[in-house]
Short mmCIF file of C-alpha atoms and ligand atoms in Angstrom, two decimals:
data_model
loop_
_atom_site.label_atom_id
_atom_site.label_comp_id
_atom_site.label_asym_id
_atom_site.label_seq_id
_atom_site.Cartn_x
_atom_site.Cartn_y
_atom_site.Cartn_z
CA MET A 6 -22.50 26.83 -207.85
CA SER A 7 -25.86 25.53 -209.07
CA ARG A 8 -28.08 27.64 -211.25
CA PRO A 9 -31.40 28.77 -209.81
CA LEU A 10 -34.58 27.08 -210.87
CA VAL A 11 -36.22 29.38 -213.42
CA ILE A 12 -40.00 29.64 -213.10
CA ASP A 13 -42.28 31.90 -215.11
CA SER A 14 -45.77 30.94 -213.93
CA VAL A 15 -47.56 31.56 -210.66
CA ALA A 16 -48.84 27.95 -210.61
CA ALA A 17 -45.31 26.49 -210.88
CA LEU A 18 -44.02 28.98 -208.30
CA ARG A 19 -46.73 27.93 -205.83
CA ALA A 20 -46.00 24.23 -206.43
CA GLN A 21 -42.29 24.71 -205.71
CA ILE A 22 -42.94 26.78 -202.59
CA ARG A 23 -45.40 24.11 -201.41
CA ASP A 24 -42.67 21.45 -201.79
CA TRP A 25 -40.25 23.54 -199.76
CA ARG A 26 -42.86 24.14 -197.06
CA CYS A 27 -43.54 20.37 -196.89
CA ASP A 28 -39.82 19.94 -196.20
CA GLY A 29 -40.07 22.52 -193.40
CA LEU A 30 -37.92 25.11 -195.21
CA SER A 31 -38.24 28.86 -194.67
CA VAL A 32 -38.45 31.20 -197.67
CA ALA A 33 -37.16 34.74 -198.25
CA MET A 34 -37.96 36.91 -201.25
CA VAL A 35 -35.99 39.62 -203.06
CA PRO A 36 -38.14 41.50 -205.60
CA THR A 37 -36.12 43.16 -208.38
CA MET A 38 -36.40 44.52 -211.90
CA GLY A 39 -33.24 42.66 -212.97
CA ALA A 40 -29.95 43.99 -214.38
CA LEU A 41 -28.56 42.72 -211.11
CA HIS A 42 -25.61 44.50 -209.51
CA ASP A 43 -23.80 44.18 -206.17
CA GLY A 44 -26.65 46.01 -204.40
CA HIS A 45 -29.15 43.33 -205.42
CA ILE A 46 -26.69 40.57 -204.58
CA SER A 47 -26.24 41.97 -201.07
CA LEU A 48 -30.02 41.56 -200.60
CA VAL A 49 -29.80 37.91 -201.67
CA ARG A 50 -27.03 37.28 -199.14
CA ILE A 51 -29.09 38.87 -196.36
CA ALA A 52 -32.13 36.82 -197.46
CA LEU A 53 -30.10 33.61 -197.18
CA GLU A 54 -28.97 34.55 -193.67
CA LYS A 55 -32.64 34.81 -192.73
CA ALA A 56 -34.13 31.84 -194.57
CA GLU A 57 -33.14 28.53 -196.14
CA ARG A 58 -34.49 29.33 -199.60
CA CYS A 59 -34.35 32.59 -201.55
CA VAL A 60 -36.70 33.55 -204.38
CA VAL A 61 -35.50 36.45 -206.55
CA SER A 62 -38.18 37.90 -208.79
CA ILE A 63 -37.24 39.73 -211.96
CA PHE A 64 -40.09 41.74 -213.37
CA VAL A 65 -39.88 45.13 -215.04
CA ASN A 66 -43.25 46.27 -213.72
CA PRO A 67 -45.06 48.41 -216.30
CA THR A 68 -47.57 49.79 -213.79
CA GLN A 69 -44.88 51.70 -211.93
CA PHE A 70 -43.57 53.48 -215.04
CA ALA A 71 -45.23 56.64 -216.34
CA PRO A 72 -45.63 56.79 -220.17
CA SER A 73 -42.71 59.25 -220.39
CA GLU A 74 -40.35 56.97 -218.45
CA ASP A 75 -37.74 54.37 -219.46
CA LEU A 76 -39.83 51.13 -219.49
CA ASP A 77 -38.74 50.16 -223.01
CA LYS A 78 -35.06 50.86 -222.57
CA TYR A 79 -34.76 49.58 -218.98
CA PRO A 80 -31.70 47.23 -219.06
CA ARG A 81 -32.57 43.53 -219.47
CA GLN A 82 -29.79 40.91 -219.18
CA LEU A 83 -31.29 37.66 -218.03
CA ALA A 84 -28.40 35.23 -218.65
CA ARG A 85 -26.01 37.39 -216.66
CA ASP A 86 -28.61 37.84 -213.90
CA LEU A 87 -28.97 34.06 -213.54
CA ASP A 88 -25.18 33.70 -213.24
CA ARG A 89 -25.07 36.36 -210.55
CA MET A 90 -27.96 34.73 -208.67
CA ALA A 91 -26.20 31.36 -208.84
CA GLY A 92 -23.03 32.95 -207.44
CA ALA A 93 -25.01 34.31 -204.50
CA GLY A 94 -26.84 31.03 -203.88
CA ALA A 95 -30.42 32.04 -204.73
CA GLN A 96 -32.40 28.88 -205.44
CA LEU A 97 -35.30 30.23 -207.52
CA ALA A 98 -35.67 32.94 -210.16
CA PHE A 99 -39.29 33.93 -210.67
CA ILE A 100 -39.48 35.65 -214.05
CA PRO A 101 -43.12 36.14 -215.05
CA ASP A 102 -44.08 38.01 -218.19
CA VAL A 103 -46.53 40.91 -218.21
CA ALA A 104 -49.48 38.70 -219.20
CA GLU A 105 -48.83 36.39 -216.24
CA MET A 106 -48.80 39.30 -213.78
CA TYR A 107 -51.52 41.39 -215.43
CA PRO A 108 -53.81 39.10 -217.42
CA ALA A 109 -56.37 40.70 -219.74
CA GLY A 110 -59.07 42.37 -217.66
CA PHE A 111 -56.80 43.12 -214.68
CA ALA A 112 -58.51 46.01 -212.85
CA THR A 113 -57.22 46.34 -209.28
CA ARG A 114 -54.75 48.85 -207.95
CA ILE A 115 -53.52 49.35 -204.40
CA SER A 116 -53.19 52.95 -203.30
CA VAL A 117 -50.88 53.72 -200.38
CA GLY A 118 -50.95 56.92 -198.31
CA GLY A 119 -48.75 57.86 -195.36
CA PRO A 120 -45.08 57.55 -196.34
CA ALA A 121 -46.00 57.45 -200.03
CA ALA A 122 -47.07 61.12 -199.89
CA GLY A 123 -44.65 63.74 -201.24
CA LEU A 124 -41.01 63.28 -202.37
CA GLU A 125 -41.13 60.73 -205.24
CA SER A 126 -44.93 61.01 -205.50
CA ASP A 127 -44.69 64.74 -206.28
CA PHE A 128 -42.80 63.81 -209.46
CA ARG A 129 -44.03 60.26 -210.15
CA PRO A 130 -47.65 60.36 -208.96
CA THR A 131 -48.58 56.81 -209.99
CA PHE A 132 -45.29 55.17 -209.02
CA PHE A 133 -46.04 53.87 -205.51
CA ASP A 134 -49.49 52.55 -206.45
CA GLY A 135 -47.73 50.48 -209.10
CA VAL A 136 -45.06 49.33 -206.65
CA ALA A 137 -47.60 48.47 -203.93
CA THR A 138 -49.76 46.52 -206.37
CA VAL A 139 -46.93 44.43 -207.76
CA VAL A 140 -45.32 43.82 -204.35
CA ALA A 141 -48.67 42.69 -202.89
CA LYS A 142 -49.11 40.32 -205.84
CA LEU A 143 -45.58 38.92 -205.52
CA PHE A 144 -46.07 38.37 -201.79
CA LEU A 145 -49.41 36.61 -202.27
CA GLN A 146 -47.96 34.46 -205.06
CA THR A 147 -44.87 33.48 -203.06
CA LEU A 148 -46.04 33.76 -199.44
CA PRO A 149 -42.46 34.26 -198.18
CA ASP A 150 -41.57 34.49 -194.48
CA CYS A 151 -39.58 37.64 -195.13
CA ALA A 152 -38.54 39.95 -197.96
CA VAL A 153 -35.46 42.14 -198.29
CA PHE A 154 -35.61 45.66 -199.74
CA GLY A 155 -32.77 48.16 -200.15
CA GLU A 156 -32.52 51.43 -198.26
CA LYS A 157 -31.33 52.84 -201.59
CA ASP A 158 -35.05 53.26 -202.40
CA TYR A 159 -35.79 54.51 -198.91
CA GLN A 160 -39.30 55.84 -199.48
CA GLN A 161 -40.22 52.59 -201.24
CA LEU A 162 -39.00 50.60 -198.20
CA CYS A 163 -41.25 52.72 -195.93
CA VAL A 164 -44.19 52.27 -198.34
CA VAL A 165 -43.76 48.47 -198.41
CA ARG A 166 -43.66 48.34 -194.59
CA GLN A 167 -46.87 50.40 -194.49
CA LEU A 168 -48.49 48.15 -197.12
CA CYS A 169 -47.77 44.99 -195.08
CA ARG A 170 -48.96 46.59 -191.85
CA ASP A 171 -52.17 47.93 -193.36
CA LEU A 172 -53.13 44.80 -195.33
CA ASP A 173 -51.95 42.31 -192.66
CA LEU A 174 -49.55 40.72 -195.15
CA PRO A 175 -47.60 38.29 -192.96
CA VAL A 176 -44.18 39.07 -194.44
CA GLU A 177 -41.32 40.45 -192.34
CA ILE A 178 -39.74 43.36 -194.22
CA ILE A 179 -35.98 43.66 -193.83
CA GLY A 180 -34.21 46.87 -194.86
CA ALA A 181 -30.69 46.46 -196.26
CA PRO A 182 -27.95 49.11 -196.38
CA THR A 183 -27.17 50.83 -199.68
CA VAL A 184 -24.23 49.33 -201.58
CA ARG A 185 -22.02 52.00 -203.18
CA ASP A 186 -19.06 52.10 -205.53
CA ALA A 187 -15.64 53.14 -204.24
CA HIS A 188 -16.61 56.81 -204.79
CA GLY A 189 -19.88 56.67 -202.84
CA LEU A 190 -22.23 56.39 -205.82
CA ALA A 191 -25.19 54.17 -204.92
CA MET A 192 -25.27 51.18 -207.29
CA SER A 193 -28.27 51.29 -209.60
CA SER A 194 -29.27 49.51 -212.79
CA ARG A 195 -29.82 52.97 -214.27
CA ASN A 196 -26.13 53.90 -213.74
CA ALA A 197 -25.60 51.95 -216.98
CA TYR A 198 -27.14 54.95 -218.79
CA LEU A 199 -24.37 57.29 -217.57
CA SER A 200 -21.30 58.33 -219.59
CA GLU A 201 -17.89 58.50 -217.87
CA ALA A 202 -18.25 62.27 -217.49
CA GLU A 203 -21.74 61.89 -216.02
CA LEU A 204 -20.49 59.24 -213.58
CA GLY A 205 -18.06 61.83 -212.22
CA VAL A 206 -20.96 64.21 -211.59
CA ALA A 207 -23.23 61.46 -210.20
CA ARG A 208 -20.64 60.67 -207.54
CA GLN A 209 -21.14 64.15 -206.07
CA LEU A 210 -24.71 63.35 -205.03
CA ASN A 211 -23.76 61.25 -202.02
CA ALA A 212 -21.01 63.67 -200.98
CA VAL A 213 -23.44 66.61 -201.01
CA LEU A 214 -26.02 64.62 -199.05
CA HIS A 215 -23.46 63.64 -196.41
CA ARG A 216 -22.23 67.20 -196.05
CA THR A 217 -25.80 68.48 -195.69
CA ALA A 218 -26.82 65.78 -193.20
CA ALA A 219 -23.79 66.63 -191.07
CA ALA A 220 -24.71 70.33 -191.19
CA LEU A 221 -28.31 69.54 -190.16
CA ALA A 222 -27.11 67.35 -187.29
CA ALA A 223 -24.87 70.21 -186.19
CA GLY A 224 -27.85 72.60 -186.03
CA ALA A 225 -28.03 74.21 -189.50
CA ASP A 226 -31.41 75.63 -190.57
CA GLU A 227 -33.21 72.98 -192.61
CA SER A 228 -34.49 75.11 -195.48
CA SER A 229 -31.25 76.98 -196.00
CA ALA A 230 -29.17 73.79 -195.78
CA THR A 231 -31.32 71.94 -198.34
CA ALA A 232 -31.44 75.00 -200.65
CA GLU A 233 -27.64 75.22 -200.45
CA ALA A 234 -27.41 71.47 -201.23
CA GLY A 235 -29.59 71.96 -204.32
CA ARG A 236 -27.29 74.75 -205.54
CA ALA A 237 -24.24 72.53 -204.86
CA LEU A 238 -25.73 69.75 -207.01
CA VAL A 239 -26.37 72.10 -209.92
CA LYS A 240 -22.86 73.52 -209.56
CA ALA A 241 -21.49 69.95 -209.62
CA GLY A 242 -23.20 69.41 -212.98
CA PHE A 243 -26.68 68.05 -212.26
CA ASP A 244 -29.25 69.43 -214.69
CA LYS A 245 -32.24 69.57 -212.35
CA VAL A 246 -32.97 68.74 -208.72
CA ASP A 247 -36.46 67.28 -208.17
CA TYR A 248 -36.20 67.42 -204.38
CA ILE A 249 -33.80 67.38 -201.51
CA ALA A 250 -35.59 67.11 -198.19
CA ALA A 251 -35.20 65.90 -194.61
CA ARG A 252 -37.86 63.57 -193.17
CA GLU A 253 -38.46 61.66 -189.97
CA SER A 254 -36.97 58.24 -190.68
CA LEU A 255 -39.96 55.91 -190.13
CA ALA A 256 -43.19 57.61 -191.23
CA LEU A 257 -41.36 60.12 -193.45
CA ALA A 258 -43.22 62.95 -191.66
CA PRO A 259 -41.48 66.33 -191.53
CA TRP A 260 -38.15 65.98 -189.76
CA ARG A 261 -37.76 67.11 -186.16
CA ARG A 262 -34.29 67.72 -184.84
CA ASN A 263 -34.65 65.38 -181.84
CA ARG A 264 -35.71 62.45 -184.06
CA ASP A 265 -33.67 60.19 -186.33
CA GLY A 266 -34.02 61.50 -189.83
CA ARG A 267 -33.26 60.80 -193.46
CA LEU A 268 -32.13 63.26 -196.07
CA LEU A 269 -33.52 62.19 -199.44
CA ALA A 270 -32.84 63.54 -202.91
CA ALA A 271 -33.66 62.99 -206.56
CA ALA A 272 -31.80 64.77 -209.34
CA TRP A 273 -31.42 64.56 -213.11
CA LEU A 274 -28.25 64.10 -215.11
CA GLY A 275 -29.24 64.44 -218.74
CA LYS A 276 -32.03 61.90 -219.24
CA THR A 277 -31.11 59.86 -216.15
CA ARG A 278 -32.81 60.39 -212.82
CA LEU A 279 -30.77 59.43 -209.74
CA ILE A 280 -32.01 59.04 -206.17
CA ASP A 281 -30.09 58.66 -202.95
CA ASN A 282 -30.52 59.18 -199.22
CA VAL A 283 -28.44 59.29 -196.05
CA GLU A 284 -29.16 59.17 -192.34
CA VAL A 285 -29.46 62.41 -190.37
CA PRO A 286 -28.40 61.51 -186.85
CA SER A 287 -30.56 62.98 -184.06
CA ALA A 288 -28.91 65.81 -182.13
P1 LIG B 312 -34.70 47.43 -208.52
O1 LIG B 312 -34.24 46.28 -209.33
O2 LIG B 312 -33.99 48.71 -208.83
O3 LIG B 312 -36.20 47.56 -208.47
O4 LIG B 312 -34.27 47.12 -207.02
C1 LIG B 312 -34.62 45.91 -206.41
C2 LIG B 312 -34.22 45.98 -204.95
O5 LIG B 312 -32.82 46.20 -204.86
C3 LIG B 312 -34.90 47.13 -204.18
O6 LIG B 312 -35.24 46.69 -202.89
C4 LIG B 312 -33.81 48.17 -204.15
O7 LIG B 312 -33.92 49.07 -203.07
C5 LIG B 312 -32.58 47.30 -203.99
N1 LIG B 312 -31.38 48.01 -204.40
C6 LIG B 312 -31.16 48.67 -205.58
N2 LIG B 312 -29.95 49.26 -205.57
C7 LIG B 312 -29.39 48.97 -204.36
C8 LIG B 312 -28.15 49.31 -203.74
N3 LIG B 312 -27.23 50.05 -204.35
N4 LIG B 312 -27.91 48.84 -202.49
C9 LIG B 312 -28.84 48.08 -201.85
N5 LIG B 312 -30.03 47.74 -202.38
C10 LIG B 312 -30.30 48.18 -203.61
#
């Protein structure tokens, strides 16, 4: 189990990738914000099925956090992350600091439409611009053949696909299934914020989504089913539901019953915001 090469500058990253390319090796990338859990590790394993080398980036990207959000207290645990990466076989950890990614005078921002509209953007209006900007930078720094993103952040996956299509970024985007704990809770670095009691409540989110998706597939009216799901979440102990909505599964346009869909939700438990989504099978 060898430890990944740790690189913190774009120049050194490019030199290493160039060496690999000279040896004819393919490269996959897994962008993360660290505090790695089994969900992230599953992406690394998929990356290594697709390519001979895997670059995992760890960068808590300030441009995707609003001032009121948890940038400062976002969990950071580098030594443990490197151990986990080594266990999964990732060969390179790219860990730039903020000045490397956004040097003084940085003034460009990518703005994505289409699947970025609504849902998360209604509550985090600058979030996807920040994600698109950092992902475009990471791709241009690394120039991977493919990159793996989790369906856990389903709207983000759709936004990244749109970004690559629109800007002709030659990176194949691979979506990976959500990894959950034994009770169905989607793994997330932010789960570390939850108390034992809150974890019990959090585990209801996936159950409610599954129940609602099954009802929609069986013909239930969309607005009453999602309103009922919102009430069920509050009854389970969630403090506030930002949204619970069905969308068409590729462009995230309004869902139509004869199309594959996704049911997506975001809800608050105390100061922690959880998101999840499940498939809505077409009738
Ligand atoms: P993050 O570190 O939260 O920015 O996530 C980095 C990548 O890991 C993103 O592509 C996420 O969608 C993915 N990811 C996070 N949690 C999970 C999970 N439970 N299962 C699968 N992928 C995940």
